[in-house]
Short mmCIF file of C-alpha atoms and ligand atoms in Angstrom, two decimals:
data_model
loop_
_atom_site.label_atom_id
_atom_site.label_comp_id
_atom_site.label_asym_id
_atom_site.label_seq_id
_atom_site.Cartn_x
_atom_site.Cartn_y
_atom_site.Cartn_z
CA MET T 1 6.03 1.78 7.55
CA ARG T 2 2.38 2.23 8.49
CA VAL T 3 0.44 3.59 5.50
CA VAL T 4 -3.21 4.68 5.64
CA PHE T 5 -5.09 5.21 2.37
CA ALA T 6 -8.11 7.53 2.33
CA THR T 7 -10.01 7.19 -0.93
CA SER T 8 -13.42 7.62 -2.44
CA GLU T 9 -13.21 4.46 -4.59
CA VAL T 10 -11.81 0.96 -4.24
CA SER T 11 -12.08 -1.63 -7.04
CA PRO T 12 -13.95 -3.98 -7.24
CA ILE T 13 -16.13 -2.76 -4.38
CA ALA T 14 -17.15 0.67 -5.65
CA LYS T 15 -15.47 2.17 -8.69
CA THR T 16 -16.16 4.58 -11.51
CA GLY T 17 -12.64 4.74 -12.99
CA GLY T 18 -8.90 4.47 -12.58
CA LEU T 19 -8.90 5.87 -9.00
CA GLY T 20 -10.71 2.72 -7.88
CA ASP T 21 -8.31 0.46 -9.75
CA VAL T 22 -5.27 2.07 -8.11
CA CYS T 23 -6.70 2.00 -4.57
CA GLY T 24 -7.78 -1.61 -5.01
CA SER T 25 -4.34 -2.81 -6.17
CA LEU T 26 -1.55 -0.64 -4.78
CA PRO T 27 -2.28 -1.29 -1.05
CA LYS T 28 -2.01 -5.05 -1.63
CA VAL T 29 1.38 -4.73 -3.29
CA LEU T 30 2.63 -2.39 -0.55
CA ARG T 31 1.48 -4.99 1.96
CA LYS T 32 3.48 -7.67 0.13
CA MET T 33 6.51 -5.39 0.35
CA GLY T 34 6.18 -5.53 4.13
CA HIS T 35 4.30 -2.30 4.90
CA GLU T 36 1.40 -2.19 7.30
CA VAL T 37 -1.47 -0.81 5.21
CA ALA T 38 -5.10 0.10 5.93
CA VAL T 39 -7.62 1.58 3.51
CA PHE T 40 -10.56 3.84 4.36
CA MET T 41 -13.48 4.31 1.99
CA PRO T 42 -17.12 5.43 2.29
CA TYR T 43 -19.66 2.66 2.77
CA TYR T 44 -21.67 3.49 -0.35
CA ARG T 45 -24.78 1.58 -1.29
CA GLN T 46 -22.69 0.07 -4.12
CA ALA T 47 -20.18 -1.19 -1.55
CA ARG T 48 -22.93 -2.69 0.61
CA GLN T 49 -24.36 -4.42 -2.44
CA TRP T 50 -20.94 -5.77 -3.40
CA PHE T 51 -20.46 -7.33 0.04
CA ASP T 52 -24.05 -8.73 -0.07
CA ARG T 53 -23.41 -10.29 -3.47
CA ASN T 54 -20.22 -11.88 -2.20
CA GLY T 55 -21.75 -13.14 1.03
CA ILE T 56 -19.41 -11.04 3.19
CA VAL T 57 -20.64 -9.27 6.32
CA PRO T 58 -18.29 -6.45 7.37
CA HIS T 59 -18.22 -6.25 11.14
CA GLN T 60 -18.73 -3.14 13.20
CA LEU T 61 -15.54 -1.96 14.87
CA LEU T 62 -16.81 0.50 17.47
CA PRO T 63 -20.12 1.81 18.74
CA THR T 64 -21.43 4.51 16.38
CA VAL T 65 -19.68 7.81 17.09
CA VAL T 66 -20.67 11.41 16.64
CA ILE T 67 -18.34 13.47 14.46
CA SER T 68 -18.60 17.20 14.99
CA TRP T 69 -16.73 20.02 13.34
CA ALA T 70 -17.49 23.71 12.81
CA ASN T 71 -21.31 23.89 12.77
CA TRP T 72 -21.83 20.30 11.70
CA ILE T 73 -22.51 17.11 13.49
CA ALA T 74 -23.05 13.66 11.98
CA GLU T 75 -22.88 10.04 13.06
CA ALA T 76 -20.28 7.62 11.71
CA THR T 77 -20.22 3.86 12.00
CA PHE T 78 -16.96 2.06 11.20
CA LEU T 79 -17.11 -1.39 9.64
CA ARG T 80 -14.17 -3.63 8.93
CA ALA T 81 -13.58 -5.94 5.99
CA THR T 82 -10.46 -6.76 3.98
CA LEU T 83 -9.42 -5.84 0.46
CA PRO T 84 -10.55 -8.79 -1.69
CA GLY T 85 -7.82 -11.39 -2.04
CA SER T 86 -5.70 -10.01 0.79
CA ASP T 87 -5.50 -9.39 4.51
CA VAL T 88 -5.29 -5.59 4.07
CA PRO T 89 -7.85 -4.01 6.43
CA LEU T 90 -10.58 -2.06 4.66
CA ILE T 91 -12.41 0.31 6.97
CA LEU T 92 -15.79 1.43 5.69
CA VAL T 93 -17.22 4.71 6.93
CA ALA T 94 -21.00 4.38 7.09
CA ASN T 95 -23.55 7.15 7.27
CA ASP T 96 -26.79 6.45 5.42
CA TYR T 97 -27.63 10.06 4.67
CA PHE T 98 -24.32 10.69 2.91
CA PHE T 99 -23.57 7.35 1.30
CA GLU T 100 -26.78 5.34 0.85
CA ARG T 101 -27.50 6.83 -2.59
CA GLU T 102 -28.32 5.49 -6.02
CA GLN T 103 -24.93 6.36 -7.49
CA ILE T 104 -21.52 6.84 -5.97
CA TYR T 105 -21.49 10.49 -6.96
CA ALA T 106 -25.13 11.38 -6.39
CA ARG T 107 -26.61 14.55 -4.97
CA ALA T 108 -28.33 14.75 -1.60
CA PRO T 109 -31.90 13.40 -1.33
CA ASP T 110 -33.18 17.00 -1.46
CA GLY T 111 -31.46 17.48 -4.83
CA ASN T 112 -28.70 19.71 -3.47
CA ASP T 113 -25.04 19.30 -4.32
CA ASP T 114 -23.53 18.40 -0.94
CA PHE T 115 -20.33 16.81 -2.28
CA LEU T 116 -18.02 19.03 -0.25
CA LEU T 117 -19.95 18.37 2.94
CA ARG T 118 -20.03 14.59 2.50
CA TYR T 119 -16.31 14.28 1.76
CA THR T 120 -15.41 16.72 4.54
CA PHE T 121 -17.38 14.40 6.80
CA PHE T 122 -15.46 11.44 5.37
CA CYS T 123 -12.08 13.10 6.04
CA ARG T 124 -13.14 13.97 9.59
CA ALA T 125 -14.32 10.42 10.12
CA VAL T 126 -10.97 8.98 8.96
CA ILE T 127 -9.18 11.15 11.52
CA ARG T 128 -11.58 10.19 14.30
CA ALA T 129 -11.28 6.50 13.48
CA CYS T 130 -7.48 6.62 13.64
CA GLU T 131 -7.70 8.33 17.03
CA LEU T 132 -10.26 5.91 18.45
CA LEU T 133 -8.57 2.80 17.07
CA ASP T 134 -5.14 4.15 18.00
CA VAL T 135 -3.80 3.88 14.46
CA ALA T 136 -0.74 6.12 14.09
CA PRO T 137 0.02 6.44 10.36
CA ASP T 138 3.52 7.22 9.18
CA ILE T 139 2.00 8.09 5.82
CA LEU T 140 -1.51 9.34 5.15
CA HIS T 141 -2.00 8.72 1.43
CA CYS T 142 -4.85 10.85 0.05
CA HIS T 143 -6.36 10.65 -3.42
CA ASP T 144 -8.06 13.23 -5.62
CA TRP T 145 -10.16 16.12 -4.35
CA HIS T 146 -12.41 14.00 -2.10
CA THR T 147 -9.68 13.54 0.50
CA ALA T 148 -7.74 16.71 -0.31
CA LEU T 149 -8.57 18.38 3.00
CA LEU T 150 -6.62 15.81 5.01
CA PRO T 151 -3.15 17.34 4.43
CA LEU T 152 -4.58 20.68 5.60
CA TYR T 153 -6.12 19.12 8.71
CA LEU T 154 -2.71 17.61 9.48
CA ASP T 155 -1.12 21.03 9.14
CA SER T 156 -3.77 22.79 11.19
CA GLY T 157 -2.96 21.30 14.56
CA LEU T 158 -3.88 17.67 14.17
CA ARG T 159 -0.24 16.81 14.78
CA GLY T 160 -1.03 17.65 18.40
CA SER T 161 -2.89 14.36 18.62
CA PRO T 162 -0.52 11.47 19.51
CA GLN T 163 -1.68 9.32 16.57
CA PHE T 164 -0.70 12.00 14.04
CA ALA T 165 2.37 13.48 15.72
CA ARG T 166 4.74 11.97 13.14
CA THR T 167 2.37 11.54 10.20
CA ARG T 168 3.40 12.81 6.77
CA SER T 169 0.98 13.19 3.86
CA VAL T 170 1.20 12.09 0.24
CA TYR T 171 -1.40 13.34 -2.22
CA THR T 172 -2.08 11.60 -5.53
CA ILE T 173 -3.76 13.42 -8.42
CA HIS T 174 -5.67 10.90 -10.54
CA ASN T 175 -7.39 13.58 -12.60
CA LEU T 176 -6.51 17.27 -12.23
CA HIS T 177 -9.79 18.36 -13.81
CA TYR T 178 -11.94 17.39 -10.83
CA GLN T 179 -10.80 19.87 -8.17
CA GLY T 180 -13.83 19.98 -5.85
CA ALA T 181 -14.09 23.76 -6.35
CA ALA T 182 -16.93 25.55 -4.58
CA GLY T 183 -17.98 29.10 -3.74
CA ALA T 184 -16.19 31.08 -1.04
CA ASP T 185 -19.04 30.57 1.43
CA ALA T 186 -18.30 26.83 1.39
CA PHE T 187 -15.07 27.48 3.28
CA GLU T 188 -16.88 27.34 6.62
CA LEU T 189 -17.81 23.71 5.85
CA THR T 190 -14.18 22.74 6.29
CA GLY T 191 -14.02 23.93 9.89
CA LEU T 192 -10.49 25.22 9.21
CA HIS T 193 -9.03 28.40 10.71
CA SER T 194 -9.36 31.50 8.50
CA ARG T 195 -5.59 31.33 7.93
CA TYR T 196 -6.41 28.65 5.32
CA TRP T 197 -8.65 31.01 3.37
CA ALA T 198 -5.75 32.53 1.50
CA PRO T 199 -4.16 32.26 -1.97
CA ASP T 200 -1.35 30.18 -0.47
CA ALA T 201 -3.90 27.68 0.87
CA LEU T 202 -7.49 26.88 -0.17
CA GLU T 203 -8.49 30.08 -1.95
CA HIS T 204 -8.12 30.12 -5.70
CA PHE T 205 -9.32 33.28 -7.43
CA GLY T 206 -12.12 33.76 -4.91
CA GLN T 207 -13.19 30.12 -4.88
CA LEU T 208 -12.55 27.27 -2.50
CA ASN T 209 -10.26 24.73 -4.18
CA PRO T 210 -9.47 21.57 -2.16
CA MET T 211 -7.15 20.19 -4.87
CA LYS T 212 -5.00 23.34 -4.68
CA GLY T 213 -4.86 23.11 -0.88
CA ALA T 214 -3.64 19.52 -1.00
CA ILE T 215 -1.00 20.29 -3.64
CA LEU T 216 0.37 23.02 -1.39
CA PHE T 217 0.16 21.23 1.96
CA ALA T 218 0.95 17.59 1.20
CA ASP T 219 4.55 16.60 1.90
CA GLU T 220 4.79 14.87 -1.48
CA VAL T 221 2.49 15.06 -4.51
CA THR T 222 2.24 12.31 -7.07
CA THR T 223 0.33 11.84 -10.26
CA VAL T 224 -0.24 8.74 -12.30
CA SER T 225 2.30 9.00 -15.13
CA PRO T 226 5.59 10.84 -15.67
CA ASN T 227 4.32 12.60 -18.79
CA TYR T 228 1.13 13.81 -17.06
CA ALA T 229 3.33 15.14 -14.22
CA ARG T 230 5.11 17.31 -16.81
CA GLU T 231 1.97 18.26 -18.75
CA ILE T 232 0.00 19.51 -15.73
CA GLN T 233 2.74 22.05 -15.10
CA THR T 234 1.94 23.70 -18.44
CA ARG T 235 -0.80 26.22 -19.11
CA GLU T 236 -2.42 23.98 -21.71
CA HIS T 237 -2.97 21.02 -19.36
CA GLY T 238 -2.78 22.69 -15.93
CA ALA T 239 -6.54 23.23 -15.53
CA GLY T 240 -5.78 26.54 -13.82
CA LEU T 241 -3.38 24.97 -11.30
CA ASP T 242 -0.23 24.83 -13.44
CA GLY T 243 1.28 27.82 -11.62
CA VAL T 244 0.67 26.16 -8.25
CA LEU T 245 2.21 22.92 -9.50
CA ARG T 246 5.23 24.70 -10.94
CA ALA T 247 5.76 26.43 -7.60
CA VAL T 248 6.06 23.07 -5.86
CA SER T 249 7.56 21.10 -8.75
CA HIS T 250 10.34 19.82 -6.45
CA LYS T 251 7.76 17.57 -4.78
CA VAL T 252 5.70 16.57 -7.86
CA ASN T 253 6.34 12.96 -8.92
CA GLY T 254 4.96 11.05 -11.90
CA ILE T 255 4.48 7.34 -11.14
CA LEU T 256 2.92 5.18 -13.82
CA ASN T 257 -0.07 3.14 -12.64
CA GLY T 258 0.27 -0.60 -12.80
CA ILE T 259 -2.40 -3.13 -13.70
CA ASP T 260 -3.45 -6.27 -11.91
CA VAL T 261 -1.55 -8.75 -14.07
CA ASP T 262 -3.36 -11.72 -12.54
CA GLU T 263 -6.84 -10.40 -13.32
CA TRP T 264 -5.74 -9.16 -16.74
CA ASN T 265 -4.05 -12.25 -18.14
CA PRO T 266 -5.18 -13.63 -21.52
CA ALA T 267 -3.80 -17.05 -20.63
CA THR T 268 -6.16 -17.49 -17.66
CA ASP T 269 -8.87 -14.79 -17.88
CA PRO T 270 -12.15 -16.61 -17.06
CA LEU T 271 -14.08 -13.89 -18.91
CA LEU T 272 -12.43 -14.74 -22.24
CA PRO T 273 -13.92 -17.34 -24.59
CA ALA T 274 -10.41 -18.60 -25.51
CA HIS T 275 -7.03 -18.41 -23.85
CA TYR T 276 -3.67 -17.51 -25.36
CA ASP T 277 -0.30 -16.02 -24.61
CA ALA T 278 2.54 -14.53 -26.65
CA ASP T 279 3.52 -18.01 -27.92
CA SER T 280 0.03 -19.07 -28.90
CA LEU T 281 -1.32 -15.91 -30.53
CA ARG T 282 -3.09 -18.01 -33.11
CA ASP T 283 -5.65 -18.79 -30.41
CA LYS T 284 -6.46 -15.07 -30.14
CA THR T 285 -8.37 -15.65 -33.40
CA LYS T 286 -10.89 -17.68 -31.40
CA ALA T 287 -11.54 -14.68 -29.20
CA LYS T 288 -11.92 -12.53 -32.32
CA ARG T 289 -14.33 -15.03 -33.80
CA ALA T 290 -16.45 -14.94 -30.65
CA LEU T 291 -16.44 -11.15 -30.53
CA SER T 292 -17.42 -10.98 -34.21
CA LYS T 293 -20.39 -13.20 -33.48
CA GLU T 294 -21.40 -11.17 -30.44
CA ALA T 295 -21.15 -7.94 -32.44
CA GLY T 296 -23.16 -9.37 -35.33
CA PHE T 297 -20.24 -9.31 -37.82
CA ARG T 298 -19.51 -12.10 -40.30
CA PHE T 299 -16.09 -13.31 -39.21
CA SER T 300 -13.19 -12.13 -41.34
CA ALA T 301 -9.58 -12.69 -40.33
CA LYS T 302 -8.53 -10.03 -42.85
CA ARG T 303 -10.67 -7.21 -41.54
CA PRO T 304 -9.41 -5.69 -38.31
CA ILE T 305 -11.76 -5.11 -35.40
CA VAL T 306 -11.06 -1.76 -33.79
CA GLY T 307 -12.37 -1.85 -30.22
CA ALA T 308 -13.01 0.88 -27.65
CA VAL T 309 -14.03 0.68 -23.98
CA SER T 310 -14.55 4.04 -22.39
CA ARG T 311 -16.50 6.62 -20.52
CA LEU T 312 -18.11 8.68 -23.27
CA VAL T 313 -17.14 12.15 -22.13
CA ASP T 314 -15.23 14.96 -23.86
CA GLN T 315 -11.99 13.87 -22.17
CA LYS T 316 -11.99 10.58 -24.03
CA GLY T 317 -12.02 12.22 -27.49
CA PHE T 318 -14.85 10.35 -29.20
CA GLN T 319 -15.85 13.67 -30.77
CA LEU T 320 -12.72 13.14 -32.92
CA LEU T 321 -13.86 9.68 -33.99
CA ILE T 322 -17.46 10.45 -34.91
CA PRO T 323 -16.71 12.65 -37.98
CA VAL T 324 -14.43 9.97 -39.52
CA MET T 325 -16.24 6.84 -38.39
CA ARG T 326 -18.04 6.23 -41.68
CA ARG T 327 -14.78 6.79 -43.54
CA LEU T 328 -12.99 4.24 -41.35
CA LEU T 329 -15.72 1.68 -41.93
CA HIS T 330 -15.47 2.37 -45.66
CA ALA T 331 -11.71 1.79 -45.47
CA GLY T 332 -12.34 -1.71 -44.09
CA ALA T 333 -12.33 -1.29 -40.31
CA ARG T 334 -14.88 -2.89 -38.07
CA LEU T 335 -15.77 -1.03 -34.90
CA ALA T 336 -16.80 -2.57 -31.57
CA ILE T 337 -17.42 0.16 -29.01
CA LEU T 338 -18.53 -0.17 -25.38
CA GLY T 339 -19.18 2.95 -23.35
CA SER T 340 -21.57 5.23 -21.59
CA GLY T 341 -21.70 8.90 -20.77
CA GLU T 342 -22.88 12.04 -22.50
CA PRO T 343 -26.10 11.49 -24.47
CA GLU T 344 -24.92 13.41 -27.57
CA LEU T 345 -21.89 11.13 -27.93
CA GLU T 346 -23.90 8.00 -27.18
CA ASN T 347 -26.57 8.98 -29.74
CA ALA T 348 -24.08 9.84 -32.48
CA LEU T 349 -22.29 6.50 -32.07
CA VAL T 350 -25.53 4.51 -31.94
CA GLN T 351 -26.80 6.31 -35.06
CA ILE T 352 -23.73 5.36 -37.11
CA ALA T 353 -23.84 1.77 -35.80
CA SER T 354 -27.49 1.49 -36.85
CA GLU T 355 -26.50 2.52 -40.40
CA HIS T 356 -23.72 -0.13 -40.55
CA PRO T 357 -24.98 -3.15 -38.59
CA ASP T 358 -22.63 -5.55 -40.42
CA ASP T 359 -19.49 -3.64 -39.48
CA CYS T 360 -20.15 -1.47 -36.49
CA ARG T 361 -21.55 -2.32 -33.06
CA VAL T 362 -22.03 0.05 -30.16
CA TRP T 363 -23.01 -1.14 -26.69
CA ILE T 364 -24.16 1.59 -24.31
CA GLY T 365 -23.53 0.66 -20.69
CA PHE T 366 -20.89 -0.48 -18.23
CA ASP T 367 -20.05 -4.16 -18.62
CA ASN T 368 -16.77 -5.47 -17.24
CA ALA T 369 -17.10 -8.94 -18.82
CA LEU T 370 -17.76 -7.48 -22.26
CA ALA T 371 -14.80 -5.13 -21.76
CA HIS T 372 -12.57 -8.19 -21.28
CA ARG T 373 -14.00 -9.81 -24.42
CA ILE T 374 -13.28 -6.66 -26.43
CA TYR T 375 -9.68 -6.41 -25.18
CA GLY T 376 -9.25 -10.08 -26.09
CA GLY T 377 -11.17 -10.21 -29.38
CA ALA T 378 -10.28 -6.90 -31.04
CA ASP T 379 -7.16 -6.35 -33.15
CA MET T 380 -6.73 -2.72 -32.12
CA LEU T 381 -7.97 -0.53 -29.30
CA LEU T 382 -8.74 3.10 -29.96
CA MET T 383 -8.07 5.82 -27.32
CA PRO T 384 -8.28 9.28 -28.87
CA SER T 385 -8.15 11.05 -25.47
CA MET T 386 -7.93 14.84 -25.25
CA TYR T 387 -5.98 14.29 -22.04
CA GLU T 388 -5.22 11.07 -20.15
CA PRO T 389 -3.57 11.10 -16.70
CA CYS T 390 -2.43 7.49 -17.14
CA GLY T 391 -5.01 5.34 -18.89
CA LEU T 392 -5.42 1.69 -18.07
CA ASN T 393 -7.15 0.42 -21.17
CA GLN T 394 -4.10 0.70 -23.40
CA MET T 395 -2.16 -1.41 -20.87
CA TYR T 396 -4.90 -4.06 -20.81
CA ALA T 397 -4.94 -4.03 -24.63
CA LEU T 398 -1.16 -4.40 -24.87
CA ARG T 399 -1.26 -7.35 -22.50
CA TYR T 400 -3.96 -8.96 -24.66
CA GLY T 401 -1.99 -8.57 -27.92
CA THR T 402 -4.39 -5.85 -29.09
CA LEU T 403 -2.49 -2.90 -30.51
CA PRO T 404 -3.47 0.50 -29.16
CA VAL T 405 -4.14 3.43 -31.48
CA VAL T 406 -3.90 6.46 -29.24
CA ARG T 407 -3.56 10.20 -29.08
CA LEU T 408 -0.08 10.67 -27.64
CA THR T 409 -0.99 12.56 -24.47
CA GLY T 410 -0.41 11.96 -20.74
CA GLY T 411 0.22 8.36 -19.79
CA LEU T 412 -0.60 7.17 -23.31
CA ALA T 413 2.69 8.71 -24.47
CA ASP T 414 4.50 6.89 -21.64
CA THR T 415 3.15 3.46 -22.54
CA VAL T 416 2.53 3.36 -26.29
CA ILE T 417 5.51 3.48 -28.64
CA PRO T 418 4.10 4.24 -32.09
CA PHE T 419 5.37 2.23 -35.01
CA ASP T 420 7.07 4.47 -37.56
CA GLY T 421 8.25 1.82 -39.99
CA THR T 422 11.79 1.74 -38.56
CA ASN T 423 11.39 0.95 -34.85
CA GLY T 424 9.99 -2.58 -35.05
CA GLU T 425 12.25 -3.75 -32.22
CA VAL T 426 10.42 -1.57 -29.65
CA ALA T 427 7.14 -0.27 -31.12
CA ASN T 428 3.86 -1.58 -29.67
CA GLY T 429 1.10 0.53 -31.24
CA PHE T 430 0.16 3.59 -33.26
CA GLY T 431 -0.28 7.21 -32.33
CA PHE T 432 -1.16 10.73 -33.38
CA VAL T 433 -0.61 14.10 -31.77
CA ALA T 434 -2.98 16.74 -33.16
CA ALA T 435 -6.50 16.57 -31.70
CA HIS T 436 -8.04 16.42 -35.14
CA PRO T 437 -10.36 13.79 -36.67
CA PHE T 438 -8.19 13.44 -39.75
CA ASP T 439 -5.11 12.64 -37.65
CA LEU T 440 -7.09 9.96 -35.85
CA TYR T 441 -8.18 8.60 -39.22
CA LEU T 442 -4.64 8.57 -40.54
CA ALA T 443 -3.18 6.80 -37.49
CA THR T 444 -5.89 4.12 -37.65
CA TRP T 445 -5.39 3.76 -41.39
CA VAL T 446 -1.63 3.27 -40.91
CA ALA T 447 -2.44 0.63 -38.29
CA MET T 448 -4.79 -1.08 -40.75
CA LEU T 449 -2.09 -1.08 -43.44
CA ASN T 450 0.35 -2.74 -41.05
CA PHE T 451 -2.30 -5.22 -39.96
CA LYS T 452 -2.05 -6.64 -43.47
CA ASP T 453 1.57 -7.59 -42.85
CA GLY T 454 1.31 -10.57 -40.53
CA SER T 455 4.96 -10.64 -39.50
CA VAL T 456 5.14 -6.92 -38.62
CA TRP T 457 1.89 -7.23 -36.69
CA LYS T 458 3.13 -10.24 -34.71
CA THR T 459 6.34 -8.41 -33.81
CA LEU T 460 4.39 -5.41 -32.51
CA GLN T 461 2.04 -7.70 -30.57
CA ALA T 462 4.99 -9.50 -29.00
CA ASN T 463 6.57 -6.16 -28.02
CA GLY T 464 3.34 -5.09 -26.34
CA MET T 465 2.81 -8.35 -24.52
CA ALA T 466 6.37 -8.20 -23.16
CA CYS T 467 5.82 -4.80 -21.47
CA ASP T 468 5.99 -4.89 -17.68
CA PHE T 469 3.02 -3.00 -16.28
CA SER T 470 2.97 -4.84 -12.96
CA TRP T 471 2.27 -2.91 -9.78
CA GLU T 472 5.50 -4.14 -8.22
CA ARG T 473 7.54 -1.73 -10.32
CA SER T 474 5.34 1.28 -9.48
CA ALA T 475 5.00 0.33 -5.81
CA ALA T 476 8.79 0.53 -5.39
CA THR T 477 8.63 4.15 -6.58
CA TYR T 478 5.77 4.93 -4.14
CA ASP T 479 7.94 3.45 -1.42
CA ALA T 480 10.73 5.90 -2.33
CA VAL T 481 8.26 8.82 -2.28
CA TYR T 482 6.98 7.76 1.17
CA ARG T 483 10.56 7.72 2.44
CA ARG T 484 11.15 11.20 1.08
CA ALA T 485 7.93 12.43 2.74
CA LEU T 486 9.11 11.04 6.07
CA GLN T 487 12.30 13.06 5.80
CA SER T 488 10.46 16.34 5.16
P1 ADP A 501 -10.81 6.70 -16.49
O1 ADP A 501 -10.45 6.39 -15.06
O2 ADP A 501 -10.48 8.08 -16.94
O3 ADP A 501 -12.22 6.33 -16.85
P2 ADP A 501 -8.90 4.61 -17.16
O4 ADP A 501 -8.41 4.10 -18.49
O5 ADP A 501 -7.86 5.01 -16.16
O6 ADP A 501 -9.91 5.78 -17.46
O7 ADP A 501 -9.79 3.48 -16.46
C1 ADP A 501 -11.01 3.09 -17.01
C2 ADP A 501 -11.42 1.78 -16.38
O8 ADP A 501 -12.84 1.64 -16.49
C3 ADP A 501 -10.84 0.57 -17.06
O9 ADP A 501 -10.74 -0.47 -16.12
C4 ADP A 501 -11.91 0.25 -18.15
O10 ADP A 501 -11.86 -1.07 -18.59
C5 ADP A 501 -13.15 0.54 -17.37
N1 ADP A 501 -14.31 0.97 -18.19
C6 ADP A 501 -14.55 2.19 -18.73
N2 ADP A 501 -15.74 2.20 -19.36
C7 ADP A 501 -16.25 0.97 -19.25
C8 ADP A 501 -17.47 0.34 -19.70
N3 ADP A 501 -18.39 1.01 -20.38
N4 ADP A 501 -17.68 -0.96 -19.38
C9 ADP A 501 -16.74 -1.65 -18.69
N5 ADP A 501 -15.58 -1.13 -18.24
C10 ADP A 501 -15.34 0.16 -18.50
#
């Protein structure tokens, strides 16, 4: 099968979250399964810098071409590299005006929000590149709102072009809350026929909604965990699109993300100060010792370090932690938190850390190496998410023998089996349901109680470390979805 990915992020080249992780890993596993895979992404400044740092020069594939649609016209240059550690072609779409910006998701130089225009350009450029390079995809795999117009372009006559005559589309929702919605007047940016300005296409209560369009027009829809696939079809978690999702529930699939088990391996991770596996958990203490030192704590084997690595935004639920943080520290926890995001959350966390320098450390920023040291050195990892499409951190933590304490929502409920005192043969963490600070406190407190019982703790660690979160398992399910799309 020939599969073309169109995505806004690819890890490690340019990433802000789980979307990048998926599009950096899944294509490589599909390739190993025998599929022919190519990945398209924008050539952001961050991507250029990544290639510079790694001494790689992507080569230009074609002379620069002019992409025109509706009233717009823009130049695109196509560069070719490969996904790191593989021979999967990575085709970078370059246009300095759209992509040479300080951040991946930055406004136009004039301060305007031109997100819809830049990603419409990107979608158009992907189509043009396939035509010029004579790439005929069996599956066009689109991700999140940035590439949501592609299934509609396929429907709107693109199948007349020989490269797309047999192409089927698969659309993956990584986060339903970012829908790319814009005012009605933005519809003309798409260059689509007015037939697509309708409630059964891109219009959603008077607004343009690319995510809705893709859900309706893709041949198959997937999201990143089975539980999230169910939740988004409810009013509570549907972000206004639950009705649309229910209407097409026959083609909505929940496929749990995998993790890169080579990169995230405590036995070999070069970013860890000590190595260990399930049979040598005693050596995890060395990682804890190092993290204690880095955080400014006096080492204590008896006091658990509760870690967190996260974007600090409402979704991640740190507003539940802040009111009970002092109480948790009083109860004996130590907190090691790495994150960045909304200033109010950052300030509140930093304030509490400054009051408890011996027991609480907050790092504001994005630091992959420190993230690894926290997963390795902490005893528990806190994820109090309000919603969580899949969540990767709890899987990293489980693999590192660090027990997750999570709010049981989305993919967290698919991956963390909370210990209830009777299910020691399967449990691998702790959980709570109500989005309330006291419930978070209680779940963490129960975890701390169990931490005191070395044999229970070891059993739960072993259960977690034995979980199979490899991409191979998930990729087989994507393969089945692709086959279904081809039959539609
Ligand atoms: P989301 O995509 O919603 O942010 P995920 O759990 O799916 O959440 O993925 C988050 C990814 O980003 C993980 O790889 C996590 O380790 C990483 N990450 C988040 N915040 C930071 C940070 N401040 N420093 C380093 N890595 C981070």
